[in-house]
Amino acid sequence: MTAAIPLCVIGAGQIGMRHIEVAQALPSVDLTGVVEPDPSRRATLVAQGLPVVAQIADLPLHTKAAVIATPTPQHFSAARAAFERGLAVLVEKPTGATLNEARMLIDQAKSLGLPLFTGHHRRCHPFSSAARDILPKIGQPIGVQGFWSLRKHDTYYDVPWRCAPGAGPLMTNLSHEIDLLRFLFGDIVETSAFLSHAARNLQIEDTATLNLRFSSGSLGSFLISDAGASPWAFEAACGENPDLAVSGQDYIRATGTQGALAFPSLTLWQGSDGTATDWKHPLVRVKGAEFAAIDPLQEQMRRFAAVVDGGEDNILCSGDDGLAALEISLAATLSGQTGMPVRTGSVPGDYTGA
Ligand SMILES: NC(=O)C1=CN([C@@H]2O[C@H](COP(=O)(O)OP(=O)(O)OC[C@H]3O[C@@H](n4cnc5c(N)ncnc54)[C@H](OP(=O)(O)O)[C@@H]3O)[C@@H](O)[C@H]2O)C=CC1
Ligand SMILES: O=C1CO[C@H](CO)[C@@H](O)[C@@H]1O
């Protein structure tokens, strides 16, 4: 590493504050600015000793990179303005509010030669990479089943943008699942979904079930809900989000011709040596390796700074991967609204989920 990378955070809300903490803790990053448009919020941040400015144009000139943590509808304008300032961008998920927005950002990054990543930070956990390495042990992938159900506190929906199309568990939470499923199992080529808003009665869904077809030929299903209480969700399984309760329970199961894998414990079920792997023979349970807990946002920013410093990275969610996760999340909404399966490539570029 050369000098610490001068980096700003745009949007100092719930997740923006986490990025600010992480930037302050990382030796490879120098937090040069926090962009926050609201004057009273700015006053609070100044009182905390943060280098706050009202707009991107006011950032110190030597700033090289930006983490964008505005509400989703402002991702596009904020990322565009950051690129115009010559900054490398890591935009919170989803990359944009529409596929057109995400594609324009990817094109802008390529034409300017600037890095663009999406904040699908789950890839940065060591157990995520380990799962990808272990999966070949289950043979030809056959199917995967996931279950994410955490009941959000009622005041979560006091923030208006969180109640409008473009938010909801599909765009807010499922997009992480889709990115992780693609990271582990490859491209998704077809999506169908049922949506329900029966529990919260908002315009957006509170619960959805999905069917997924992967390019490998394997199939997936997923239940996601932010109204139902359960111990089964990524954050509950691994405790990565300090605000959410921990259960330590697996929430994804994958099956293949030679065995099965539970995630994130990485518990593997395999045939015994010398016997056929079929339903007449008991599978052997192999305990997964244990990994020290890390802060995935910190690891994501460390990797981002290393790329800005000239390094390469094969874990971070690229702009193209972020676009793909957005497309499947929108495909699920579209399928839920139309009652029809949606092939990848057929979601309209200007579709917002409304
Ligand atoms: N990776 C992860 O784990 C998570 C990712 N997210 C994603 O992060 C994004 C933000 O979510 P969340 O933190 O919950 O949202 P919040 O509403 O809590 O925070 C958004 C912040 O951005 C500010 N803001 C609004 N417009 C602009 C602008 N044009 N320029 C700069 N700042 C602006 C808001 O200010 P004001 O209030 O004054 O409008 C607010 O402080 C979403 O896209 C969400 O999907 C969210 C949670 C976790
Ligand atoms: O991106 C996210 C959205 O919010 C969740 C909590 O509600 C986070 O855990 C998640 O990482």
Coordinates of C-alpha atoms in Angstrom, one line a residue, residues 26-203:
L26 CA -9.1 1.4 8.6
P27 CA -5.4 2.4 8.3
S28 CA -5.6 2.2 4.5
V29 CA -8.3 4.8 4.3
D30 CA -8.4 8.5 5.1
L31 CA -12.0 9.8 5.6
T32 CA -11.8 13.2 3.8
G33 CA -15.5 14.1 3.7
V34 CA -19.1 13.1 4.6
V35 CA -21.7 14.5 2.2
E36 CA -25.0 15.2 3.9
P37 CA -27.7 17.6 2.4
D38 CA -29.8 18.1 5.6
P39 CA -28.5 21.1 7.6
S40 CA -29.6 19.9 11.0
R41 CA -28.1 16.4 10.4
R42 CA -24.9 18.2 9.3
A43 CA -24.8 20.1 12.5
T44 CA -25.0 16.8 14.5
L45 CA -22.3 15.3 12.4
V46 CA -20.0 18.3 12.8
A47 CA -20.5 18.1 16.6
Q48 CA -19.2 14.5 16.3
G49 CA -16.0 15.9 14.7
L50 CA -16.7 14.6 11.2
P51 CA -15.5 16.4 8.1
V52 CA -19.0 17.2 6.7
V53 CA -19.9 19.0 3.5
A54 CA -23.3 19.8 1.9
Q55 CA -22.6 18.5 -1.6
I56 CA -20.1 16.5 -3.6
A57 CA -18.7 19.7 -5.2
D58 CA -17.5 20.8 -1.7
L59 CA -15.3 17.7 -1.1
P60 CA -11.5 18.2 -0.7
L61 CA -9.9 18.0 -4.1
H62 CA -7.6 15.2 -3.3
T63 CA -10.5 12.8 -2.6
K64 CA -10.2 9.7 -4.7
A65 CA -13.0 7.4 -3.8
A66 CA -16.7 7.5 -2.6
V67 CA -19.0 5.2 -0.8
I68 CA -22.6 6.1 -1.7
A69 CA -25.1 5.4 1.0
T70 CA -28.0 7.7 0.0
P71 CA -31.5 6.3 -0.3
T72 CA -31.8 4.0 -3.3
P73 CA -33.6 6.6 -5.5
Q74 CA -30.5 8.9 -5.2
H75 CA -27.9 6.3 -6.0
F76 CA -27.7 7.2 -9.6
S77 CA -27.4 11.0 -9.3
A78 CA -24.9 10.6 -6.4
A79 CA -22.7 8.1 -8.3
R80 CA -22.9 10.1 -11.5
A81 CA -21.7 13.2 -9.7
A82 CA -18.9 11.2 -8.0
F83 CA -17.7 9.9 -11.3
E84 CA -17.8 13.5 -12.7
R85 CA -15.4 14.4 -9.9
G86 CA -13.1 11.5 -11.0
L87 CA -13.9 9.3 -7.9
A88 CA -13.9 5.5 -7.8
V89 CA -17.3 4.4 -6.6
L90 CA -18.7 1.8 -4.3
V91 CA -22.5 2.3 -4.3
E92 CA -24.7 0.7 -1.7
K93 CA -27.0 -2.0 -3.1
P94 CA -29.0 -1.9 -5.3
T95 CA -26.7 -0.3 -7.9
G96 CA -29.6 1.9 -9.2
A97 CA -33.3 2.2 -8.9
T98 CA -33.7 0.8 -12.5
L99 CA -31.6 -1.4 -14.9
N100 CA -31.1 1.7 -17.1
E101 CA -29.6 3.6 -14.2
A102 CA -27.3 0.7 -13.3
R103 CA -26.2 0.3 -17.0
M104 CA -25.5 4.0 -17.4
L105 CA -23.3 3.9 -14.3
I106 CA -21.4 0.9 -15.6
D107 CA -20.9 2.6 -19.0
Q108 CA -19.8 5.8 -17.3
A109 CA -17.3 3.9 -15.1
K110 CA -15.9 2.1 -18.1
S111 CA -15.6 5.2 -20.3
L112 CA -13.8 7.1 -17.5
G113 CA -11.7 4.1 -16.5
L114 CA -12.9 4.3 -12.9
P115 CA -13.8 1.4 -10.6
L116 CA -17.4 0.7 -9.8
F117 CA -18.6 -1.8 -7.2
T118 CA -21.9 -2.5 -5.5
G119 CA -22.1 -3.0 -1.7
H120 CA -23.1 -6.6 -1.7
H121 CA -20.7 -7.1 1.2
R122 CA -21.7 -10.7 2.1
R123 CA -19.1 -12.0 -0.4
C124 CA -16.4 -10.6 1.9
H125 CA -17.0 -13.1 4.7
P126 CA -14.4 -15.9 4.6
F127 CA -17.2 -18.5 5.0
S128 CA -18.7 -17.2 1.7
S129 CA -15.5 -17.8 -0.3
A130 CA -15.1 -21.2 1.6
A131 CA -18.6 -22.2 0.6
R132 CA -17.8 -21.5 -3.1
D133 CA -14.7 -23.6 -2.8
I134 CA -16.5 -26.5 -1.0
L135 CA -19.5 -26.7 -3.3
P136 CA -17.9 -29.0 -5.9
K137 CA -17.8 -31.7 -3.2
I138 CA -21.6 -32.0 -3.5
G139 CA -21.3 -33.0 -7.1
Q140 CA -23.5 -31.7 -9.9
P141 CA -25.6 -29.0 -8.3
I142 CA -29.3 -29.9 -8.2
G143 CA -31.1 -27.4 -6.1
V144 CA -30.9 -24.8 -3.3
Q145 CA -33.4 -23.6 -0.8
G146 CA -33.2 -20.4 1.2
F147 CA -35.3 -18.9 4.0
W148 CA -34.9 -15.3 5.2
S149 CA -37.5 -14.1 7.7
L150 CA -36.8 -11.4 10.2
R151 CA -39.6 -9.3 11.6
K152 CA -38.4 -5.6 11.3
H153 CA -39.3 -3.3 14.1
D154 CA -42.4 -1.3 13.4
T155 CA -40.7 2.2 13.3
Y156 CA -38.4 0.9 10.4
Y157 CA -41.2 1.9 8.1
D158 CA -41.6 5.5 9.4
V159 CA -39.0 6.5 6.8
P160 CA -41.1 7.3 3.6
W161 CA -38.7 6.0 0.9
R162 CA -38.6 2.6 2.6
C163 CA -42.4 2.2 2.0
A164 CA -42.3 3.1 -1.7
P165 CA -41.5 0.9 -4.8
G166 CA -37.8 0.4 -5.0
A167 CA -37.5 -0.5 -1.3
G168 CA -39.3 -3.5 0.4
P169 CA -37.7 -6.8 1.3
L170 CA -37.2 -7.7 -2.4
M171 CA -35.0 -4.7 -3.2
T172 CA -33.6 -4.1 0.3
N173 CA -32.9 -7.6 1.5
L174 CA -33.4 -10.1 -1.3
S175 CA -30.8 -8.4 -3.5
H176 CA -28.1 -9.5 -1.0
E177 CA -29.5 -13.1 -1.3
I178 CA -29.5 -13.0 -5.1
D179 CA -25.9 -11.7 -5.1
L180 CA -24.9 -14.5 -2.7
L181 CA -26.7 -17.2 -4.7
R182 CA -25.1 -16.0 -7.9
F183 CA -21.7 -15.8 -6.2
L184 CA -22.2 -19.5 -5.1
F185 CA -24.3 -21.1 -7.8
G186 CA -23.8 -18.9 -10.9
D187 CA -26.2 -17.0 -13.2
I188 CA -30.0 -17.1 -12.8
V189 CA -31.9 -17.3 -16.1
E190 CA -35.5 -17.4 -15.0
T191 CA -37.5 -16.1 -12.0
S192 CA -41.0 -16.4 -10.8
A193 CA -42.5 -15.1 -7.6
F194 CA -45.6 -14.7 -5.4
L195 CA -45.8 -11.5 -3.4
S196 CA -47.9 -10.7 -0.3
H197 CA -48.5 -7.5 1.6
A198 CA -51.1 -9.0 3.9
A199 CA -49.1 -8.4 7.1
R200 CA -48.1 -4.8 6.9
N201 CA -50.6 -3.5 4.3
L202 CA -48.0 -1.3 2.6
Q203 CA -47.8 -0.7 -1.1

